[in-house]
CSV table of C-alpha atoms in Angstrom, one decimal:
chain,number,residue,atom,x,y,z
A,192,MET,CA,-28.5,11.0,4.9
A,193,ALA,CA,-27.7,14.6,5.4
A,194,TYR,CA,-30.3,17.2,4.4
A,195,LYS,CA,-30.7,20.9,4.1
A,196,LEU,CA,-33.8,23.0,3.9
A,197,VAL,CA,-34.4,24.9,0.6
A,198,ASN,CA,-37.7,26.8,0.5
A,199,GLY,CA,-39.1,24.6,3.3
A,200,LYS,CA,-38.3,21.3,1.5
A,201,LYS,CA,-35.6,18.8,2.5
A,202,ILE,CA,-32.9,18.4,-0.1
A,203,THR,CA,-30.4,15.5,0.3
A,204,ILE,CA,-26.9,16.8,0.3
A,205,ALA,CA,-25.0,13.6,1.3
A,206,LYS,CA,-25.4,9.9,1.9
A,207,SER,CA,-23.4,7.5,3.9
A,208,ILE,CA,-23.2,3.7,3.9
A,209,THR,CA,-24.0,1.5,6.8
A,210,ALA,CA,-21.0,-0.3,8.2
A,211,HIS,CA,-21.3,-3.8,9.6
A,212,ILE,CA,-18.5,-4.4,12.1
A,213,VAL,CA,-17.6,-7.6,14.0
A,214,GLY,CA,-16.5,-7.2,17.6
A,215,ARG,CA,-12.8,-8.0,18.2
A,216,LEU,CA,-13.7,-10.8,20.7
A,217,ASN,CA,-15.9,-12.7,18.1
A,218,THR,CA,-14.4,-16.2,17.7
A,219,LYS,CA,-16.0,-17.0,14.3
A,220,PHE,CA,-16.0,-13.8,12.2
A,221,THR,CA,-13.6,-11.0,11.4
A,222,ASN,CA,-13.5,-7.6,9.6
A,223,ALA,CA,-11.8,-6.4,6.5
A,224,LYS,CA,-8.5,-4.7,7.0
A,225,ASP,CA,-8.0,-3.8,3.4
A,226,ILE,CA,-9.5,-4.1,-0.1
A,227,LYS,CA,-7.2,-5.2,-2.9
A,228,ILE,CA,-8.3,-3.9,-6.3
A,229,LEU,CA,-7.4,-6.6,-8.9
A,230,SER,CA,-8.5,-4.5,-11.8
A,231,LYS,CA,-7.1,-1.1,-12.8
A,232,THR,CA,-7.4,1.8,-10.3
A,233,GLU,CA,-7.1,4.4,-13.1
A,234,LEU,CA,-9.6,3.9,-15.9
A,235,THR,CA,-10.2,5.7,-19.2
A,236,LEU,CA,-13.4,4.7,-20.9
A,237,LYS,CA,-15.2,5.9,-24.0
A,238,LYS,CA,-18.8,7.0,-23.7
A,239,LYS,CA,-21.3,4.1,-23.4
A,240,THR,CA,-18.6,1.5,-22.7
A,241,THR,CA,-18.3,-0.6,-19.6
A,242,SER,CA,-15.7,-2.1,-17.3
A,243,VAL,CA,-16.0,-4.4,-14.3
A,244,ILE,CA,-14.3,-3.9,-10.9
A,245,LYS,CA,-12.5,-7.0,-9.6
A,246,ALA,CA,-11.6,-6.8,-5.9
A,247,GLN,CA,-10.6,-9.0,-3.0
A,248,THR,CA,-11.1,-8.5,0.7
A,249,ILE,CA,-8.1,-8.8,3.0
A,250,LEU,CA,-9.2,-10.0,6.4
A,251,VAL,CA,-7.9,-9.0,9.9
A,252,ALA,CA,-7.9,-12.7,10.9
A,253,PRO,CA,-7.5,-14.8,7.7
A,254,LYS,CA,-8.6,-18.0,9.5
A,255,LYS,CA,-11.9,-16.5,10.4
A,256,LYS,CA,-14.9,-15.9,8.1
A,257,GLN,CA,-16.5,-12.6,7.0
A,258,ILE,CA,-20.1,-11.9,8.2
A,259,ALA,CA,-22.8,-13.2,5.9
A,260,ASP,CA,-24.2,-11.5,2.8
A,261,THR,CA,-27.5,-11.1,4.7
A,262,TYR,CA,-26.0,-8.1,6.5
A,263,ALA,CA,-24.3,-6.6,3.4
A,264,THR,CA,-22.7,-7.8,0.2
A,265,GLU,CA,-19.0,-8.2,0.3
A,266,PHE,CA,-18.5,-5.0,-1.8
A,267,ARG,CA,-20.8,-2.0,-2.3
A,268,TYR,CA,-20.1,0.6,-4.9
A,269,ALA,CA,-20.8,4.3,-5.4
A,270,SER,CA,-20.0,6.9,-8.1
A,271,SER,CA,-19.0,10.5,-7.1
A,272,ASN,CA,-20.8,11.7,-10.3
A,273,ASN,CA,-23.5,9.6,-11.9
A,274,LYS,CA,-23.6,12.0,-14.8
A,275,VAL,CA,-20.1,10.9,-15.8
A,276,ALA,CA,-20.1,7.2,-14.9
A,277,THR,CA,-22.5,4.9,-13.0
A,278,VAL,CA,-21.7,1.7,-11.1
A,279,ASP,CA,-24.2,-1.1,-10.4
A,280,LYS,CA,-24.3,-3.5,-7.4
A,281,THR,CA,-22.0,-6.0,-9.2
A,282,GLY,CA,-19.3,-3.4,-9.8
A,283,LYS,CA,-20.0,-2.8,-13.5
A,284,ILE,CA,-19.0,0.7,-14.4
A,285,THR,CA,-20.8,2.4,-17.3
A,286,ALA,CA,-19.4,5.5,-18.9
A,287,VAL,CA,-22.1,8.1,-19.4
A,288,LYS,CA,-20.5,11.3,-20.7
A,289,LYS,CA,-17.2,13.1,-20.8
A,290,GLY,CA,-15.6,14.0,-17.5
A,291,THR,CA,-14.0,12.5,-14.5
A,292,CYS,CA,-15.3,10.9,-11.3
A,293,ILE,CA,-14.3,8.5,-8.6
A,294,ILE,CA,-15.9,5.1,-8.1
A,295,TYR,CA,-15.8,4.0,-4.4
A,296,VAL,CA,-15.5,0.3,-3.4
A,297,TYR,CA,-16.8,-0.3,0.2
A,298,SER,CA,-16.2,-3.4,2.3
A,299,ARG,CA,-18.9,-4.6,4.7
A,300,ASN,CA,-17.2,-2.7,7.6
A,301,GLY,CA,-16.9,0.5,5.6
A,302,TYR,CA,-13.2,0.2,4.5
A,303,THR,CA,-12.9,2.1,1.2
A,304,LYS,CA,-10.8,2.1,-2.0
A,305,LYS,CA,-11.1,4.5,-4.9
A,306,ILE,CA,-11.0,4.0,-8.7
A,307,ASN,CA,-10.4,7.1,-10.8
A,308,VAL,CA,-12.5,7.2,-13.9
A,309,THR,CA,-12.1,9.4,-17.0
A,310,VAL,CA,-14.7,9.3,-19.7
A,311,LYS,CA,-13.6,10.6,-23.1
């Protein structure tokens, strides 16, 4: 997390995710090379409605496995503005109030895709 001092107190200004990366010489496991968003990448929602993100991981070496969920779930999600729309750990987006934001979908190794959300 990134902080700045305001009146002697630490204020969080940014957060980052932890990436879990498999070495290229690993014979059992591989990394994501892409995320395919199976649901819409441009969403317009009414206030208090929901939508679920559907995604698929595209692997560097398709015959190898991804690392286990004990390191990180297959996908992690974040909203650029929780006052407009929130997203839970299962990818369920909830529209909060009018505005726009971006929902980020992260793979285990940090690869990212964006979903643009407009709440009316």
